[in-house]
Amino acid sequence: MTDAKFYEQTWDLQYKHALGETTSRFLEGLTQQKIWGRRTTDGRVLVPARSYDDQTHMPTGEWVEVGNSGTIEMFTIVYEPFKGLPVPPYALVYVLLEGADTALVGYLKGLDLKNQKDAIAALGIGTKVYVHFSKTPVGSAADYWFELSK
Amino acid sequence: MTLDNVGIIGFGQSKFVKTRIDVTFPELVREGATMALENAGISIDDVDAVVYPLAPDALIGVGNGERWVIDALGAVGKPFMRVNNGGATGMSAVLTAWTHIASGLFDVVLVAGADRVSESSSAQSVLNKMWDVGYERPVPLNTITMLALSAQRYMHLYDSDETDMAMVSVKNRYHASLNPNAHLQSTVTIEEVLASRTLAWPIKLMDACPASTGAAGLVLVSERYAKKNGLKPAWIRGLGQNSETYWMGNRVGPKAMGDHADADALAVAFQRAYDQAGITNPREQVDVAEIYAPFSSVELHVIEAAGIADKGKSPAALANGDYTLGGNGVTVNPSGGTQCTNPIAVTGLIRVGEAANQVLGLAGAHQVKGARVAIASAIGGDHQFYSTMVICSDLEEI
């Protein structure tokens, strides 16, 4: 049999995505250490702020500032390296902030993840956390993360 | 509106492996098409239309991959459609073929495709691109973490643990050891699963599906074609679909429509298929289930969404010997399922093909004795797009 031949390629594609008025205002809020949500027609507060409601398909209205602390609704700790993604370990959490009806995703930082058993024991549904804002915000969703409440 | 009955007269699948270097991607697709046609005992000239399942182009590294394979499918000169619904792609393609025939438009439709996920070492980076560019992309979500989050929540809500997940892996790997086409064919023990390395806690390596290479295809026909040609198909008796919000964060909290721990939207899709098929008690009326579950944790809540167990109760039933070949009740994933073979584009198609084989008594060493009624399901996106089917050996009352 002939030696197998291969063709190698890398896709290097560039995009500059417009984020629109609602997302832009939420991200601007991060630079002022504020988390903003939007109220739906049936009174729920969507965080992060979205201009329309997944349940009713109606536009959302009022801007609502929610608290900077809340509880973990789900979490995972990643130990496997994935090409193109950050070096593990890292913890990801979804947090229901005070006054919000939907959970905000983010890194959970400040917890030693090397000992898997201890790290898992420190986290759970209902564990209290707070939003930690970057001291050098750039106006992106990377401007915040969560840390365990003291 | 009266819909024509639709049956499956051919199912072909290759032996799934990690890599194939003897063929190009289109040549692999042609394998799936050819095996399905041969199994059906027809030629491409008998086919009225072709449906082609393919998930993100970036996984195969060729844009608009449907262009690449049109000749391999024998679709030149025929109506053609590509379907992409993430992990549900393969079953959505079968559903598309069903609508082609049930509408009365066509009599014979070929659905065939392939995947070779391991050709890209960037698969999880590709899949990370599913998330919102403004809000979620700075966080490294992928298809493993999204289901690790679900698994962690399930464990919390139902007081379940990693051993429950490991039991699913042990069952599926045993089933796959009896399936000559399965990718992972070695059996494992609970201890081995628990000791395997953590990917994204609580999901470990042996809770996870492999990246599979291979091809598969199905031939669907109308009832009038089957009668005219004296064929005995496996009949599609019910179908359901449903969708869930884009935002995982909207699936928690007291005001959520569904919980990310469960597969509530899938339960609705199953109910739609059951209503159409006349199934009122799946635990009694269903013999076998080929349900899409790429991770052990997913199988637990899909069994519950299918109505085979109450919420949170599938682990106890599994521990009691349910769901295993030769065990009690409905046999779940006798092929080994998605957890042992995941060629993404055709994974959902294989669920339907395996279900058809079961009700026709053609499943070989992993045959469920006397199976008459089977269910199949698939899940796409971030637990977002759901497809379900009821397949039966006849058109009599279920």
Coordinates of C-alpha atoms in Angstrom, one line a residue:
Chain A
M1 CA 0.0 0.0 0.0
T2 CA 1.2 3.5 -0.8
D3 CA 2.2 5.6 2.2
A4 CA -0.8 7.5 3.5
K5 CA -0.6 11.2 2.7
F6 CA -2.0 14.0 4.9
Y7 CA -3.1 17.6 4.4
E8 CA -2.6 19.8 7.4
Q9 CA -4.4 23.1 7.9
T10 CA -5.2 25.7 10.5
W11 CA -8.2 28.0 10.4
D12 CA -7.3 31.5 11.5
L13 CA -10.5 33.5 11.1
Q14 CA -11.1 37.1 12.5
Y15 CA -14.3 38.6 13.6
K16 CA -15.4 41.9 15.2
H17 CA -18.8 41.3 16.7
A18 CA -21.1 44.2 17.4
L19 CA -22.6 43.6 20.9
G20 CA -25.6 45.9 20.6
E21 CA -27.0 48.4 23.1
T22 CA -28.2 46.0 25.8
T23 CA -25.0 43.9 26.1
S24 CA -22.8 47.0 25.8
R25 CA -24.6 48.8 28.7
F26 CA -24.2 45.6 30.9
L27 CA -20.5 45.5 30.1
E28 CA -20.1 49.2 30.7
G29 CA -21.7 48.6 34.1
L30 CA -18.9 46.1 35.0
T31 CA -16.4 49.0 34.7
Q32 CA -18.5 50.8 37.4
Q33 CA -18.6 47.6 39.5
K34 CA -22.3 47.1 38.9
I35 CA -24.3 44.1 37.6
W36 CA -27.4 45.0 35.6
G37 CA -30.4 43.0 34.7
R38 CA -33.5 43.7 32.7
R39 CA -37.1 43.1 33.9
T40 CA -39.4 40.9 31.8
T41 CA -43.1 41.6 31.3
D42 CA -44.0 39.1 34.0
G43 CA -41.6 40.6 36.5
R44 CA -38.5 38.3 36.3
V45 CA -35.1 39.9 36.2
L46 CA -32.8 38.5 33.6
V47 CA -29.0 38.6 34.4
P48 CA -27.0 39.2 32.4
A49 CA -29.3 41.8 30.8
R50 CA -31.0 40.7 27.7
S51 CA -33.3 42.7 25.5
Y52 CA -35.9 40.0 25.1
D53 CA -37.3 37.1 27.2
D54 CA -36.7 33.5 26.4
Q55 CA -40.0 32.5 28.0
T56 CA -42.5 35.0 26.5
H57 CA -40.6 36.2 23.5
M58 CA -41.5 39.8 24.6
P59 CA -39.0 42.7 24.9
T60 CA -37.7 43.3 28.4
G61 CA -38.0 46.8 29.9
E62 CA -36.7 48.4 33.0
W63 CA -33.0 48.1 33.9
V64 CA -32.5 46.6 37.4
E65 CA -29.3 46.7 39.4
V66 CA -28.9 43.4 41.2
G67 CA -26.7 42.6 44.2
N68 CA -23.0 41.8 44.0
S69 CA -23.4 38.6 46.1
G70 CA -25.4 35.4 45.6
T71 CA -25.4 31.7 45.7
I72 CA -23.9 29.0 43.4
E73 CA -26.5 27.1 41.4
M74 CA -24.1 24.8 39.6
F75 CA -20.4 24.3 39.3
T76 CA -17.6 22.3 37.7
I77 CA -13.9 22.1 38.1
V78 CA -11.9 21.4 35.0
Y79 CA -8.7 19.3 35.2
E80 CA -8.3 18.3 31.6
P81 CA -6.4 20.6 29.2
F82 CA -8.3 21.4 25.9
K83 CA -6.5 22.9 23.0
G84 CA -7.3 26.6 22.6
L85 CA -8.8 26.8 26.1
P86 CA -7.1 27.9 29.3
V87 CA -4.6 25.7 31.3
P88 CA -6.5 23.8 34.0
P89 CA -7.4 23.5 36.8
Y90 CA -10.1 26.2 36.8
A91 CA -13.6 26.3 38.4
L92 CA -16.7 27.6 36.6
V93 CA -19.9 28.5 38.4
Y94 CA -23.4 29.8 37.7
V95 CA -24.5 32.2 40.4
L96 CA -27.9 33.5 41.2
L97 CA -27.2 37.1 42.4
E98 CA -29.5 38.8 44.9
G99 CA -32.5 40.2 43.0
A100 CA -31.8 38.1 39.9
D101 CA -34.0 35.3 38.5
T102 CA -31.4 33.8 36.2
A103 CA -27.8 32.8 36.9
L104 CA -24.6 34.5 35.7
V105 CA -21.7 32.4 34.6
G106 CA -18.1 33.1 35.6
Y107 CA -14.8 31.8 36.9
L108 CA -14.6 31.0 40.6
K109 CA -11.2 32.2 41.7
G110 CA -9.3 32.3 45.0
L111 CA -9.8 28.6 45.8
D112 CA -7.0 26.1 45.7
L113 CA -8.1 23.5 43.1
K114 CA -5.0 21.3 43.2
N115 CA -6.6 18.9 45.8
Q116 CA -9.7 17.9 43.9
K117 CA -11.5 16.4 46.9
D118 CA -11.0 19.5 49.1
A119 CA -12.0 21.9 46.3
I120 CA -15.2 20.0 45.6
A121 CA -16.0 20.0 49.3
A122 CA -15.7 23.8 49.4
L123 CA -18.3 24.2 46.7
G124 CA -22.0 23.3 46.5
I125 CA -25.4 24.5 45.5
G126 CA -26.3 27.3 47.8
T127 CA -22.6 28.2 48.6
K128 CA -22.4 32.0 49.0
V129 CA -20.1 33.9 46.7
Y130 CA -19.6 37.5 45.6
V131 CA -18.6 39.3 42.4
H132 CA -15.0 40.4 42.3
F133 CA -14.4 43.1 39.7
S134 CA -11.2 43.6 37.9
K135 CA -9.2 46.7 38.9
T136 CA -8.3 47.2 35.3
P137 CA -11.6 46.7 33.5
V138 CA -11.7 46.6 29.7
G139 CA -15.5 46.5 29.2
S140 CA -15.8 42.8 28.6
A141 CA -17.3 39.8 30.5
A142 CA -13.7 39.1 31.6
D143 CA -14.0 42.1 34.0
Y144 CA -15.6 40.1 36.8
W145 CA -15.3 36.7 38.4
F146 CA -16.6 35.1 41.6
E147 CA -14.9 34.4 44.9
L148 CA -16.2 32.6 48.0
S149 CA -17.8 34.9 50.6
K150 CA -15.8 35.2 53.7
Chain B
M1 CA -54.2 16.0 7.3
T2 CA -53.6 12.3 6.8
L3 CA -50.0 11.4 6.9
D4 CA -48.5 8.3 5.1
N5 CA -46.9 5.7 7.3
V6 CA -43.1 5.6 7.0
G7 CA -40.9 2.6 7.5
I8 CA -37.2 1.9 7.7
I9 CA -36.0 -0.8 5.2
G10 CA -32.3 -0.5 5.4
F11 CA -29.6 0.4 8.0
G12 CA -25.9 0.3 7.5
Q13 CA -23.0 1.3 9.7
S14 CA -19.3 0.9 9.6
K15 CA -17.1 -0.4 12.4
F16 CA -16.4 2.7 14.4
V17 CA -12.8 3.5 15.3
K18 CA -10.6 6.5 16.3
T19 CA -9.1 7.1 12.9
R20 CA -9.4 5.9 9.3
I21 CA -6.6 6.8 6.9
D22 CA -7.6 4.5 4.0
V23 CA -10.4 6.9 2.8
T24 CA -11.1 10.5 2.3
F25 CA -14.1 12.0 4.1
P26 CA -16.4 11.8 1.1
E27 CA -15.3 8.2 0.5
L28 CA -16.3 7.5 4.1
V29 CA -19.7 9.1 3.5
R30 CA -20.1 6.9 0.4
E31 CA -19.6 3.9 2.7
G32 CA -22.6 4.9 4.8
A33 CA -24.7 5.4 1.7
T34 CA -23.7 2.2 0.1
M35 CA -24.1 0.0 3.2
A36 CA -27.6 1.4 3.7
L37 CA -28.7 0.8 0.1
E38 CA -27.2 -2.7 0.1
N39 CA -29.0 -3.5 3.4
A40 CA -32.2 -2.2 1.9
G41 CA -31.7 -4.2 -1.3
I42 CA -32.2 -1.2 -3.6
S43 CA -29.9 0.9 -5.7
I44 CA -29.3 4.7 -5.8
D45 CA -31.6 4.8 -8.8
D46 CA -34.6 3.8 -6.6
V47 CA -33.9 6.8 -4.3
D48 CA -36.2 9.9 -4.7
A49 CA -34.3 12.3 -2.4
V50 CA -31.3 12.4 -0.1
V51 CA -30.9 14.0 3.3
Y52 CA -27.5 14.6 4.7
P53 CA -26.6 15.1 8.4
L54 CA -23.6 17.2 9.2
A55 CA -22.9 19.1 12.4
P56 CA -20.5 22.1 12.5
D57 CA -18.3 22.5 9.4
A58 CA -15.3 23.3 11.6
L59 CA -15.2 19.8 13.0
I60 CA -14.4 18.4 9.5
G61 CA -12.4 21.4 8.5
V62 CA -14.3 22.0 5.2
G63 CA -16.8 24.8 4.7
N64 CA -20.3 23.8 3.6
G65 CA -19.3 20.1 3.8
E66 CA -22.5 19.1 2.0
R67 CA -20.9 20.3 -1.3
W68 CA -18.0 18.0 -0.7
V69 CA -20.1 14.8 -0.4
I70 CA -22.9 15.3 -2.9
D71 CA -21.3 12.8 -5.4
A72 CA -20.4 10.4 -2.6
L73 CA -24.1 10.3 -1.6
G74 CA -25.3 9.7 -5.2
A75 CA -27.4 12.8 -4.8
V76 CA -26.6 14.4 -8.1
G77 CA -29.9 14.9 -10.0
K78 CA -32.0 14.4 -6.9
P79 CA -33.6 16.7 -4.3
F80 CA -31.1 17.2 -1.5
M81 CA -31.0 18.8 1.9
R82 CA -28.3 19.1 4.6
V83 CA -29.5 19.1 8.3
N84 CA -27.5 20.5 11.2
N85 CA -29.0 20.3 14.7
G86 CA -25.8 19.7 16.8
G87 CA -25.8 16.4 18.5
A88 CA -29.4 15.8 17.3
T89 CA -28.3 16.2 13.7
G90 CA -28.5 12.5 12.8
M91 CA -32.0 12.1 14.2
S92 CA -33.2 15.4 12.8
A93 CA -32.1 14.2 9.4
V94 CA -34.2 11.1 9.8
L95 CA -37.1 13.2 10.9
T96 CA -36.6 15.4 7.8
A97 CA -36.7 12.2 5.6
W98 CA -39.9 11.2 7.5
T99 CA -41.6 14.5 6.6
H100 CA -40.5 14.1 3.0
I101 CA -42.3 10.8 2.8
A102 CA -45.2 11.3 5.3
S103 CA -46.2 14.4 3.2
G104 CA -46.7 12.1 0.2
L105 CA -44.0 13.9 -1.7
F106 CA -41.5 11.0 -2.0
D107 CA -41.5 7.2 -1.6
V108 CA -37.8 6.4 -1.0
V109 CA -35.4 8.7 0.9
L110 CA -31.7 8.0 1.7
V111 CA -30.2 9.5 4.9
A112 CA -26.4 8.9 5.1
G113 CA -23.3 10.6 6.5
A114 CA -20.1 10.2 8.4
D115 CA -17.8 11.8 10.9
R116 CA -14.2 11.6 11.9
V117 CA -14.1 13.8 14.9
S118 CA -10.5 12.9 15.8
E119 CA -9.1 14.6 12.7
S120 CA -9.3 17.9 14.5
S121 CA -7.4 18.2 17.8
S122 CA -9.4 21.4 18.4
A123 CA -12.8 19.8 18.8
Q124 CA -13.6 21.3 22.2
S125 CA -12.3 24.7 21.0
V126 CA -14.7 24.4 18.0
L127 CA -17.5 23.5 20.3
N128 CA -16.6 26.4 22.7
K129 CA -17.7 28.7 19.9
M130 CA -21.3 27.8 20.6
W131 CA -21.5 30.3 23.4
D132 CA -22.6 34.0 23.4
V133 CA -19.9 36.3 22.2
G134 CA -20.8 39.1 24.6
Y135 CA -21.5 37.3 27.8
E136 CA -20.1 33.8 27.9
R137 CA -17.1 33.5 25.5
P138 CA -14.5 34.8 28.1
V139 CA -15.4 31.7 30.1
P140 CA -14.1 28.4 28.6
L141 CA -17.4 26.5 28.3
N142 CA -17.5 23.4 26.1
T143 CA -19.7 20.3 25.7
I144 CA -18.0 18.5 28.6
T145 CA -18.3 21.4 31.1
M146 CA -21.9 22.1 30.1
L147 CA -22.9 18.6 31.0
A148 CA -20.6 18.4 34.1
L149 CA -22.7 21.4 35.4
S150 CA -25.8 19.4 34.7
A151 CA -24.4 16.3 36.4
Q152 CA -23.3 18.2 39.5
R153 CA -26.8 19.7 39.8
Y154 CA -28.5 16.3 39.3
M155 CA -26.3 14.8 42.0
H156 CA -27.2 17.6 44.4
L157 CA -31.0 17.5 43.7
Y158 CA -31.4 13.7 43.9
D159 CA -28.7 12.8 46.4
S160 CA -26.9 10.8 43.7
D161 CA -23.1 10.2 43.4
E162 CA -20.3 9.4 41.0
T163 CA -20.9 5.6 41.6
D164 CA -24.3 6.1 40.0
M165 CA -22.7 7.5 36.9
A166 CA -20.1 4.7 36.9
M167 CA -22.9 2.1 36.9
V168 CA -24.1 3.5 33.6
S169 CA -20.6 3.3 32.1
V170 CA -20.2 -0.3 33.2
K171 CA -23.5 -1.2 31.6
N172 CA -22.9 0.6 28.4
R173 CA -19.4 -0.8 28.0
Y174 CA -20.7 -4.3 28.6
H175 CA -23.4 -3.8 25.9
A176 CA -20.8 -2.3 23.5
S177 CA -18.6 -5.4 24.0
L178 CA -21.4 -7.4 22.3
N179 CA -21.7 -4.9 19.4
P180 CA -19.2 -5.5 16.6
N181 CA -19.7 -1.9 15.3
A182 CA -19.1 -0.1 18.6
H183 CA -16.0 2.0 19.1
L184 CA -15.2 1.2 22.7
Q185 CA -15.5 -2.5 23.1
S186 CA -13.7 -3.3 26.3
T187 CA -15.6 -3.8 29.5
V188 CA -14.8 -1.7 32.6
T189 CA -15.5 -2.0 36.3
I190 CA -17.0 0.6 38.7
E191 CA -13.6 0.9 40.4
E192 CA -11.9 1.6 37.0
V193 CA -14.4 4.3 36.1
L194 CA -14.1 6.0 39.5
A195 CA -10.3 5.9 39.2
S196 CA -10.2 7.3 35.7
R197 CA -8.9 10.9 35.4
T198 CA -11.2 13.8 35.9
L199 CA -12.1 15.8 32.8
A200 CA -14.5 18.3 34.3
W201 CA -15.8 17.1 37.7
P202 CA -17.9 15.0 38.1
I203 CA -17.3 13.8 34.6
K204 CA -14.3 11.5 34.3
L205 CA -12.7 9.9 31.3
M206 CA -14.7 6.7 31.5
D207 CA -17.9 8.6 31.9
A208 CA -17.3 10.2 28.5
C209 CA -17.8 9.2 24.9
P210 CA -14.9 8.8 22.5
A211 CA -14.3 10.9 19.3
S212 CA -15.4 8.3 16.7
T213 CA -14.8 7.9 13.0
G214 CA -17.2 6.0 10.8
A215 CA -20.3 6.1 8.6
A216 CA -23.9 5.2 8.7
G217 CA -27.1 5.4 6.6
L218 CA -30.8 4.6 6.6
V219 CA -33.3 4.1 3.8
L220 CA -36.9 5.2 4.6
V221 CA -39.9 4.3 2.5
S222 CA -43.6 5.0 2.3
E223 CA -46.1 2.3 3.2
R224 CA -47.3 2.1 -0.4
Y225 CA -43.8 1.4 -1.6
A226 CA -43.3 -1.2 1.1
K227 CA -46.5 -3.0 0.2
K228 CA -45.9 -2.8 -3.5
N229 CA -42.5 -4.4 -3.1
G230 CA -43.4 -6.9 -0.4
L231 CA -41.1 -5.3 2.2
K232 CA -41.3 -5.6 6.0
P233 CA -39.9 -2.4 7.5
A234 CA -39.5 -1.2 11.0
W235 CA -42.3 1.5 11.3
I236 CA -41.9 5.0 12.7
R237 CA -45.0 5.2 14.8
G238 CA -44.4 8.5 16.7
L239 CA -42.0 11.5 16.6
G240 CA -41.4 14.4 18.9
Q241 CA -39.3 17.5 18.9
N242 CA -38.8 20.2 21.4
S243 CA -36.3 23.0 22.2
E244 CA -34.8 24.6 25.3
T245 CA -33.5 28.1 25.9
Y246 CA -30.0 29.1 24.8
W247 CA -29.0 30.2 28.3
M248 CA -27.9 27.6 30.8
G249 CA -28.3 30.3 33.5
N250 CA -32.0 30.4 32.7
R251 CA -32.4 26.8 33.6
V252 CA -31.9 27.2 37.4
G253 CA -33.7 29.1 40.1
P254 CA -37.4 28.9 41.1
K255 CA -38.7 30.7 38.0
A256 CA -37.0 28.5 35.4
M257 CA -39.1 26.6 32.9
G258 CA -36.9 23.5 33.1
D259 CA -34.0 22.6 35.3
H260 CA -30.5 22.0 33.9
A261 CA -30.3 18.9 36.2
D262 CA -33.1 17.3 34.2
A263 CA -34.1 17.1 30.6
D264 CA -37.6 18.5 31.0
A265 CA -37.9 19.7 27.4
L266 CA -36.9 16.2 26.3
A267 CA -39.7 14.7 28.4
V268 CA -42.2 16.9 26.4
A269 CA -40.7 15.6 23.2
F270 CA -41.1 12.0 24.4
Q271 CA -44.7 12.7 25.4
R272 CA -45.4 14.0 21.9
A273 CA -44.0 10.8 20.3
Y274 CA -45.9 8.7 22.8
D275 CA -49.2 10.4 22.1
Q276 CA -48.7 9.9 18.4
A277 CA -47.8 6.2 18.9
G278 CA -50.5 5.5 21.5
I279 CA -48.1 4.8 24.3
T280 CA -49.6 5.5 27.7
N281 CA -47.2 3.5 29.9
P282 CA -43.7 3.4 28.5
R283 CA -42.4 1.2 31.3
E284 CA -44.8 -1.6 30.2
Q285 CA -45.1 -0.9 26.5
V286 CA -41.5 -0.1 25.5
D287 CA -39.0 -3.0 25.1
V288 CA -35.9 -1.2 24.3
A289 CA -34.5 2.3 24.3
E290 CA -31.7 3.7 22.2
I291 CA -31.2 7.1 23.8
Y292 CA -28.6 9.7 23.1
A293 CA -26.3 10.1 26.1
P294 CA -22.7 11.1 25.4
F295 CA -21.9 11.0 29.1
S296 CA -23.0 8.5 31.8
S297 CA -24.6 11.3 33.7
V298 CA -26.9 12.2 30.8
E299 CA -28.3 8.7 30.5
L300 CA -29.7 9.0 34.0
H301 CA -31.9 12.0 33.3
V302 CA -32.8 10.9 29.8
I303 CA -34.2 7.6 31.2
E304 CA -36.3 9.7 33.5
A305 CA -37.4 12.1 30.7
A306 CA -38.5 9.0 28.7
G307 CA -40.8 8.1 31.6
I308 CA -39.0 4.9 32.3
A309 CA -38.2 6.0 35.8
D310 CA -39.3 8.9 38.0
K311 CA -37.0 11.9 38.4
G312 CA -34.0 10.9 40.5
K313 CA -34.9 7.3 40.6
S314 CA -33.0 5.8 37.6
P315 CA -29.8 5.1 39.7
A316 CA -31.6 2.9 42.1
A317 CA -33.3 1.0 39.3
L318 CA -30.0 0.5 37.6
A319 CA -28.4 -0.8 40.8
N320 CA -31.4 -3.2 40.9
G321 CA -30.4 -4.7 37.5
D322 CA -32.8 -2.7 35.3
Y323 CA -31.8 -1.4 31.8
T324 CA -29.2 -4.1 31.3
L325 CA -29.5 -6.8 28.6
G326 CA -31.2 -9.8 30.2
G327 CA -32.2 -7.6 33.2
N328 CA -35.5 -6.2 34.3
G329 CA -37.7 -3.8 32.4
V330 CA -36.8 -1.6 29.4
T331 CA -33.3 -2.4 28.1
V332 CA -31.4 0.9 27.6
N333 CA -28.8 1.3 25.0
P334 CA -28.1 -2.3 24.2
S335 CA -25.7 -1.1 21.4
G336 CA -23.5 0.5 24.1
G337 CA -25.0 3.8 22.9
T338 CA -23.4 7.2 22.3
Q339 CA -21.2 6.8 25.3
C340 CA -19.3 4.1 23.4
T341 CA -19.6 5.4 19.9
N342 CA -20.0 9.1 19.0
P343 CA -19.5 10.0 15.3
I344 CA -21.3 13.2 15.9
A345 CA -23.1 13.8 12.6
V346 CA -24.6 10.3 12.5
T347 CA -24.9 9.5 16.2
G348 CA -28.6 10.3 16.2
L349 CA -29.1 8.3 13.0
I350 CA -27.5 5.2 14.6
R351 CA -30.0 5.5 17.5
V352 CA -32.8 5.1 15.0
G353 CA -31.0 2.3 13.1
E354 CA -30.3 0.3 16.2
A355 CA -33.9 0.7 17.4
A356 CA -35.1 -0.5 13.9
N357 CA -32.7 -3.5 14.1
Q358 CA -34.0 -4.4 17.6
V359 CA -37.7 -4.5 16.5
L360 CA -36.8 -6.5 13.4
G361 CA -34.8 -9.0 15.4
L362 CA -31.6 -8.1 13.6
A363 CA -29.4 -6.8 16.4
G364 CA -27.3 -9.9 16.8
A365 CA -25.5 -10.5 20.1
H366 CA -27.0 -7.3 21.6
Q367 CA -30.6 -8.2 20.6
V368 CA -33.3 -7.7 23.2
K369 CA -35.3 -10.9 23.1
G370 CA -38.7 -10.4 21.5
A371 CA -38.4 -6.7 21.1
R372 CA -41.4 -5.1 19.4
V373 CA -41.5 -1.5 20.5
A374 CA -38.4 0.7 20.7
I375 CA -37.8 4.3 21.4
A376 CA -34.9 6.5 20.2
S377 CA -33.8 10.0 21.1
A378 CA -31.1 12.6 20.4
I379 CA -30.0 15.8 21.9
G380 CA -28.3 18.8 20.2
G381 CA -26.7 22.0 21.2
D382 CA -26.4 22.7 24.9
H383 CA -29.2 20.3 25.9
Q384 CA -31.3 22.5 23.6
F385 CA -32.6 20.5 20.6
Y386 CA -34.5 17.3 21.3
S387 CA -35.8 14.6 18.9
T388 CA -37.6 11.4 19.9
M389 CA -39.1 8.5 18.0
V390 CA -41.2 5.4 18.6
I391 CA -40.3 2.5 16.3
C392 CA -42.4 -0.7 16.1
S393 CA -42.2 -3.9 14.1
D394 CA -45.8 -3.6 12.9
L395 CA -48.7 -1.1 12.4
E396 CA -51.0 -2.8 15.0
E397 CA -52.1 -1.0 18.2
I398 CA -49.2 -0.6 20.7

